[in-house]
mmCIF file of C-alpha atoms in Angstrom:
data_model
loop_
_atom_site.group_PDB
_atom_site.id
_atom_site.type_symbol
_atom_site.label_atom_id
_atom_site.label_comp_id
_atom_site.label_asym_id
_atom_site.label_seq_id
_atom_site.Cartn_x
_atom_site.Cartn_y
_atom_site.Cartn_z
ATOM 1 C CA MET A 1 7.660 5.799 -10.454
ATOM 2 C CA PRO A 2 5.556 3.333 -12.469
ATOM 3 C CA ASP A 3 1.824 4.007 -12.539
ATOM 4 C CA THR A 4 0.813 0.350 -12.541
ATOM 5 C CA ILE A 5 -2.885 -0.496 -12.445
ATOM 6 C CA ASP A 6 -3.068 -3.967 -13.984
ATOM 7 C CA THR A 7 -2.099 -5.670 -10.715
ATOM 8 C CA PRO A 8 -1.761 -4.364 -7.152
ATOM 9 C CA TRP A 9 1.430 -6.425 -6.725
ATOM 10 C CA PRO A 10 3.754 -5.553 -9.633
ATOM 11 C CA ASP A 11 7.326 -6.859 -9.604
ATOM 12 C CA ALA A 12 8.647 -3.325 -9.097
ATOM 13 C CA GLY A 13 6.555 -2.996 -5.945
ATOM 14 C CA TRP A 14 4.786 0.262 -6.900
ATOM 15 C CA PHE A 15 1.022 0.489 -7.362
ATOM 16 C CA ARG A 16 -1.228 3.486 -7.978
ATOM 17 C CA THR A 17 -4.551 2.764 -6.292
ATOM 18 C CA PRO A 18 -7.839 3.713 -7.963
ATOM 19 C CA ASN A 19 -7.963 6.698 -5.575
ATOM 20 C CA GLY A 20 -4.540 8.034 -6.529
ATOM 21 C CA ARG A 21 -2.595 6.793 -3.528
ATOM 22 C CA THR A 22 0.814 5.246 -4.080
ATOM 23 C CA ALA A 23 1.199 1.830 -2.432
ATOM 24 C CA ARG A 24 4.304 -0.317 -2.355
ATOM 25 C CA LEU A 25 5.257 -3.665 -0.889
ATOM 26 C CA ASP A 26 9.043 -3.587 -1.146
ATOM 27 C CA PRO A 27 10.122 -6.807 -2.925
ATOM 28 C CA ALA A 28 13.366 -6.749 -0.908
ATOM 29 C CA LEU A 29 11.649 -6.200 2.468
ATOM 30 C CA PRO A 30 8.103 -7.541 2.080
ATOM 31 C CA LEU A 31 7.538 -8.238 5.768
ATOM 32 C CA HIS A 32 7.820 -4.506 6.463
ATOM 33 C CA GLY A 33 4.313 -4.228 5.038
ATOM 34 C CA ILE A 34 2.576 -1.945 2.573
ATOM 35 C CA GLY A 35 3.897 1.605 2.362
ATOM 36 C CA VAL A 36 1.181 4.067 1.327
ATOM 37 C CA GLU A 37 1.824 7.697 0.364
ATOM 38 C CA VAL A 38 -0.622 10.495 -0.386
ATOM 39 C CA ALA A 39 -0.535 14.258 0.124
ATOM 40 C CA GLY A 40 2.734 14.125 2.066
ATOM 41 C CA LEU A 41 1.547 11.433 4.479
ATOM 42 C CA HIS A 42 3.435 8.166 4.865
ATOM 43 C CA ASP A 43 1.751 5.092 6.347
ATOM 44 C CA ARG A 44 3.033 1.557 6.684
ATOM 45 C CA LEU A 45 0.279 -1.038 6.897
ATOM 46 C CA LEU A 46 0.095 -4.746 7.734
ATOM 47 C CA GLY A 47 3.753 -5.462 8.374
ATOM 48 C CA ILE A 48 4.625 -8.827 9.904
ATOM 49 C CA ASP A 49 6.720 -9.272 13.065
ATOM 50 C CA LEU A 50 7.652 -12.919 13.621
ATOM 51 C CA ALA A 51 9.551 -12.139 16.846
ATOM 52 C CA ALA A 52 12.693 -13.598 15.284
ATOM 53 C CA GLY A 53 16.167 -12.301 15.984
ATOM 54 C CA ALA A 54 16.987 -11.864 12.296
ATOM 55 C CA THR A 55 14.878 -11.120 9.244
ATOM 56 C CA PRO A 56 13.362 -14.489 8.290
ATOM 57 C CA PRO A 57 14.049 -15.762 4.785
ATOM 58 C CA VAL A 58 11.255 -15.919 2.224
ATOM 59 C CA VAL A 59 11.182 -19.504 0.959
ATOM 60 C CA ASP A 60 8.297 -19.156 -1.483
ATOM 61 C CA ARG A 61 6.314 -16.369 -3.137
ATOM 62 C CA TRP A 62 3.473 -16.174 -5.650
ATOM 63 C CA CYS A 63 0.925 -13.698 -6.955
ATOM 64 C CA ARG A 64 -2.601 -14.606 -7.992
ATOM 65 C CA GLY A 65 -4.935 -11.790 -9.014
ATOM 66 C CA ARG A 66 -5.350 -9.415 -6.073
ATOM 67 C CA ASP A 67 -3.428 -11.702 -3.693
ATOM 68 C CA LEU A 68 0.287 -11.793 -2.953
ATOM 69 C CA THR A 69 1.465 -14.699 -0.791
ATOM 70 C CA LEU A 70 4.800 -15.230 0.962
ATOM 71 C CA VAL A 71 6.056 -18.190 2.963
ATOM 72 C CA THR A 72 8.766 -17.614 5.575
ATOM 73 C CA GLU A 73 10.673 -19.875 7.947
ATOM 74 C CA PRO A 74 12.519 -18.003 10.731
ATOM 75 C CA ALA A 75 15.788 -19.689 11.695
ATOM 76 C CA ASP A 76 15.287 -19.136 15.428
ATOM 77 C CA GLY A 77 14.694 -22.636 16.753
ATOM 78 C CA ARG A 78 10.906 -22.429 16.738
ATOM 79 C CA SER A 79 10.505 -24.112 13.323
ATOM 80 C CA LEU A 80 7.582 -21.748 12.790
ATOM 81 C CA ARG A 81 6.500 -21.690 9.163
ATOM 82 C CA ALA A 82 4.443 -18.564 8.506
ATOM 83 C CA THR A 83 2.381 -17.857 5.402
ATOM 84 C CA VAL A 84 1.120 -14.335 4.707
ATOM 85 C CA THR A 85 -1.351 -13.340 2.008
ATOM 86 C CA TRP A 86 -1.916 -9.634 1.379
ATOM 87 C CA ARG A 87 -5.143 -9.008 -0.502
ATOM 88 C CA PHE A 88 -6.209 -5.768 -2.194
ATOM 89 C CA LEU A 89 -9.958 -5.288 -1.690
ATOM 90 C CA GLU A 90 -12.300 -3.502 -4.080
ATOM 91 C CA GLN A 91 -14.084 -0.637 -2.314
ATOM 92 C CA PRO A 92 -16.290 2.376 -3.135
ATOM 93 C CA PRO A 93 -14.530 5.513 -4.454
ATOM 94 C CA GLY A 94 -12.342 7.227 -1.872
ATOM 95 C CA ILE A 95 -11.472 4.089 0.079
ATOM 96 C CA ASP A 96 -8.494 1.773 -0.394
ATOM 97 C CA ALA A 97 -8.372 -1.418 1.655
ATOM 98 C CA TRP A 98 -6.103 -4.404 2.175
ATOM 99 C CA GLU A 99 -6.398 -7.597 4.183
ATOM 100 C CA ALA A 100 -3.582 -9.725 5.592
ATOM 101 C CA VAL A 101 -4.321 -13.417 6.124
ATOM 102 C CA VAL A 102 -1.622 -14.876 8.371
ATOM 103 C CA SER A 103 -1.072 -18.588 9.019
ATOM 104 C CA ALA A 104 1.442 -20.392 11.215
ATOM 105 C CA GLN A 105 2.433 -24.006 11.800
ATOM 106 C CA THR A 106 5.427 -25.886 13.202
ATOM 107 C CA SER A 107 7.239 -29.164 12.596
ATOM 108 C CA LEU A 108 8.075 -29.465 16.315
ATOM 109 C CA LEU A 109 5.944 -31.289 18.857
ATOM 110 C CA ASP A 110 5.252 -27.873 20.369
ATOM 111 C CA SER A 111 6.579 -24.381 19.761
ATOM 112 C CA ASP A 112 6.019 -20.676 20.409
ATOM 113 C CA ALA A 113 3.614 -19.102 17.895
ATOM 114 C CA THR A 114 4.211 -15.450 18.819
ATOM 115 C CA LEU A 115 3.434 -13.220 15.840
ATOM 116 C CA SER A 116 2.172 -9.660 15.333
ATOM 117 C CA VAL A 117 0.807 -7.536 12.505
ATOM 118 C CA LEU A 118 2.143 -3.963 12.696
ATOM 119 C CA SER A 119 0.913 -0.672 11.228
ATOM 120 C CA ASP A 120 2.426 2.827 11.616
ATOM 121 C CA VAL A 121 0.123 5.682 10.657
ATOM 122 C CA ASP A 122 0.567 9.460 10.543
ATOM 123 C CA ALA A 123 -2.188 10.579 12.891
ATOM 124 C CA GLY A 124 -3.169 13.180 15.456
ATOM 125 C CA GLU A 125 -5.955 11.193 17.125
ATOM 126 C CA VAL A 126 -6.839 7.532 17.565
ATOM 127 C CA VAL A 127 -10.202 6.091 18.560
ATOM 128 C CA ALA A 128 -10.966 2.447 19.330
ATOM 129 C CA GLY A 129 -14.117 0.350 19.267
ATOM 130 C CA SER A 130 -15.983 -2.371 17.414
ATOM 131 C CA GLY A 131 -17.620 -0.234 14.725
ATOM 132 C CA ARG A 132 -21.025 -0.152 16.381
ATOM 133 C CA GLY A 133 -21.056 3.444 17.564
ATOM 134 C CA ASP A 134 -18.746 2.734 20.493
ATOM 135 C CA TRP A 135 -15.622 4.629 19.378
ATOM 136 C CA ARG A 136 -13.609 5.991 22.301
ATOM 137 C CA ARG A 137 -10.361 7.919 22.257
ATOM 138 C CA ALA A 138 -7.284 5.711 22.727
ATOM 139 C CA THR A 139 -4.186 7.247 24.291
ATOM 140 C CA GLY A 140 -1.957 4.173 24.388
ATOM 141 C CA GLY A 141 -1.581 0.640 25.702
ATOM 142 C CA ALA A 142 -3.854 -2.346 25.225
ATOM 143 C CA LEU A 143 -7.354 -1.636 23.938
ATOM 144 C CA PRO A 144 -10.364 -2.271 26.189
ATOM 145 C CA GLU A 145 -11.994 -5.682 26.053
ATOM 146 C CA GLY A 146 -14.343 -5.938 23.098
ATOM 147 C CA ALA A 147 -12.492 -3.372 20.978
ATOM 148 C CA THR A 148 -11.480 -4.972 17.694
ATOM 149 C CA ALA A 149 -10.533 -1.926 15.648
ATOM 150 C CA VAL A 150 -8.900 1.501 15.699
ATOM 151 C CA ILE A 151 -9.348 4.571 13.529
ATOM 152 C CA ALA A 152 -6.306 6.835 13.231
ATOM 153 C CA ARG A 153 -7.390 10.322 12.178
ATOM 154 C CA ARG A 154 -5.740 13.290 10.444
ATOM 155 C CA PRO A 155 -7.273 16.371 8.735
ATOM 156 C CA ALA A 156 -8.265 14.867 5.358
ATOM 157 C CA THR A 157 -8.149 11.083 5.762
ATOM 158 C CA SER A 158 -8.487 8.339 8.353
ATOM 159 C CA VAL A 159 -6.967 4.874 8.594
ATOM 160 C CA LEU A 160 -8.854 1.855 9.910
ATOM 161 C CA VAL A 161 -7.003 -1.163 11.339
ATOM 162 C CA ALA A 162 -9.004 -4.127 12.604
ATOM 163 C CA VAL A 163 -8.634 -7.765 13.648
ATOM 164 C CA HIS A 164 -11.454 -10.153 12.800
ATOM 165 C CA PRO A 165 -13.383 -10.685 16.081
ATOM 166 C CA ALA A 166 -13.103 -14.474 15.756
ATOM 167 C CA ASP A 167 -9.312 -14.156 15.636
ATOM 168 C CA LEU A 168 -8.701 -11.399 18.184
ATOM 169 C CA ARG A 169 -5.975 -11.839 20.754
ATOM 170 C CA ARG A 170 -4.844 -8.308 21.617
ATOM 171 C CA ILE A 171 -4.365 -4.880 20.050
ATOM 172 C CA ASP A 172 -1.841 -2.392 21.467
ATOM 173 C CA VAL A 173 -1.686 1.279 20.452
ATOM 174 C CA ALA A 174 1.175 3.717 21.032
ATOM 175 C CA LEU A 175 1.228 7.393 19.999
ATOM 176 C CA ARG A 176 4.636 8.972 19.468
ATOM 177 C CA ASP A 177 5.559 12.104 17.490
ATOM 178 C CA SER A 178 2.223 12.188 15.616
ATOM 179 C CA VAL A 179 2.574 8.531 14.599
ATOM 180 C CA ALA A 180 0.140 5.854 15.747
ATOM 181 C CA HIS A 181 1.805 2.470 16.159
ATOM 182 C CA VAL A 182 -0.829 -0.289 16.062
ATOM 183 C CA GLU A 183 0.233 -3.806 17.011
ATOM 184 C CA CYS A 184 -2.226 -6.649 16.474
ATOM 185 C CA ARG A 185 -0.888 -9.589 18.465
ATOM 186 C CA LEU A 186 -1.859 -12.954 17.040
ATOM 187 C CA PHE A 187 -1.240 -16.522 18.180
ATOM 188 C CA ALA A 188 0.107 -15.461 21.600
ATOM 189 C CA SER A 189 0.203 -19.084 22.692
ATOM 190 C CA ALA A 190 1.952 -22.378 22.034
ATOM 191 C CA ILE A 191 1.373 -24.307 18.836
ATOM 192 C CA GLU A 192 1.558 -28.083 18.375
ATOM 193 C CA LYS A 193 2.735 -30.076 15.388
ATOM 194 C CA GLY A 194 -0.118 -30.665 12.973
ATOM 195 C CA VAL A 195 -2.052 -27.544 14.080
ATOM 196 C CA LEU A 196 -2.609 -24.637 11.691
ATOM 197 C CA LEU A 197 -3.292 -21.215 13.202
ATOM 198 C CA ARG A 198 -4.816 -18.537 11.000
ATOM 199 C CA SER A 199 -5.909 -14.942 11.531
ATOM 200 C CA ARG A 200 -7.018 -11.903 9.527
ATOM 201 C CA VAL A 201 -6.225 -8.200 9.863
ATOM 202 C CA LEU A 202 -7.849 -5.415 7.819
ATOM 203 C CA ALA A 203 -6.420 -1.981 6.987
ATOM 204 C CA ALA A 204 -8.176 0.770 5.014
ATOM 205 C CA ILE A 205 -7.686 4.438 4.155
ATOM 206 C CA GLY A 206 -10.647 6.687 3.481
ATOM 207 C CA PRO A 207 -11.969 10.223 3.987
ATOM 208 C CA ARG A 208 -11.857 11.777 7.440
ATOM 209 C CA GLU A 209 -15.448 12.980 7.063
ATOM 210 C CA HIS A 210 -17.916 10.326 8.235
ATOM 211 C CA ASP A 211 -15.070 7.872 8.881
ATOM 212 C CA ASP A 212 -17.144 6.095 11.508
ATOM 213 C CA ALA A 213 -19.798 5.333 8.880
ATOM 214 C CA TRP A 214 -17.513 3.880 6.188
ATOM 215 C CA ALA A 215 -15.485 2.059 8.843
ATOM 216 C CA ALA A 216 -18.670 0.450 10.166
ATOM 217 C CA ARG A 217 -19.593 -0.760 6.664
ATOM 218 C CA LEU A 218 -16.153 -2.294 6.145
ATOM 219 C CA LEU A 219 -16.193 -3.915 9.566
ATOM 220 C CA ASP A 220 -19.648 -5.418 9.007
ATOM 221 C CA ALA A 221 -18.447 -6.968 5.737
ATOM 222 C CA PHE A 222 -15.220 -8.122 7.405
ATOM 223 C CA VAL A 223 -17.079 -9.801 10.266
ATOM 224 C CA ALA A 224 -19.501 -11.501 7.854
ATOM 225 C CA SER A 225 -16.760 -12.785 5.541
ATOM 226 C CA PRO A 226 -16.202 -16.556 5.644
ATOM 227 C CA PRO A 227 -12.935 -17.814 7.112
ATOM 228 C CA PRO A 228 -10.273 -18.374 4.472
ATOM 229 C CA LEU A 229 -9.876 -22.045 3.594
ATOM 230 C CA ALA A 230 -6.472 -21.641 2.004
ATOM 231 C CA THR A 231 -3.708 -19.071 1.649
#
């Protein structure tokens, strides 16, 4: 397996993070998201579900620094053109973080903009909140109103998944066989021609100890970040 550190999006797909985790965005199946492996754990972060019957074709792709961008056009009658940028974020030692910026537009007068960002995490416990000391255990289903993030916990590490509060539509959590399935539903509404919808989802892996503290710092920075002007 290549130990590539010059770019987080090498052509082979493999990347060794500064904290020794192995991350891969499969070039053949990029919409499945970022697979992350460490110490026998396997997570899949920030996958894209376009609610299409078949895997949508990738019509364009480019890499610029820490960003990898794909453009897809599902052939399902919605004429929904989706652009996804995955961004590797510099963080303090022990924490690896990525952001997905998702955009959608249509050439039809109106269309369905249904789209979700999916993450599957090895975990024994999930808590939900906004990062302001309000974490509560989540056992499944839609998160309570005001909850914008979840922390999936295991003995040594925790995984944070969050939707920017300005973009939030709905987050669903399901726990099955020690796997937390986190679905961030975006654009659950119609879209008109000429309208561009855009949303952001954050995922990060860090130490289990004091995970509420480092998660709060990441969420504060995420909330304060300016909206992306381009993908």
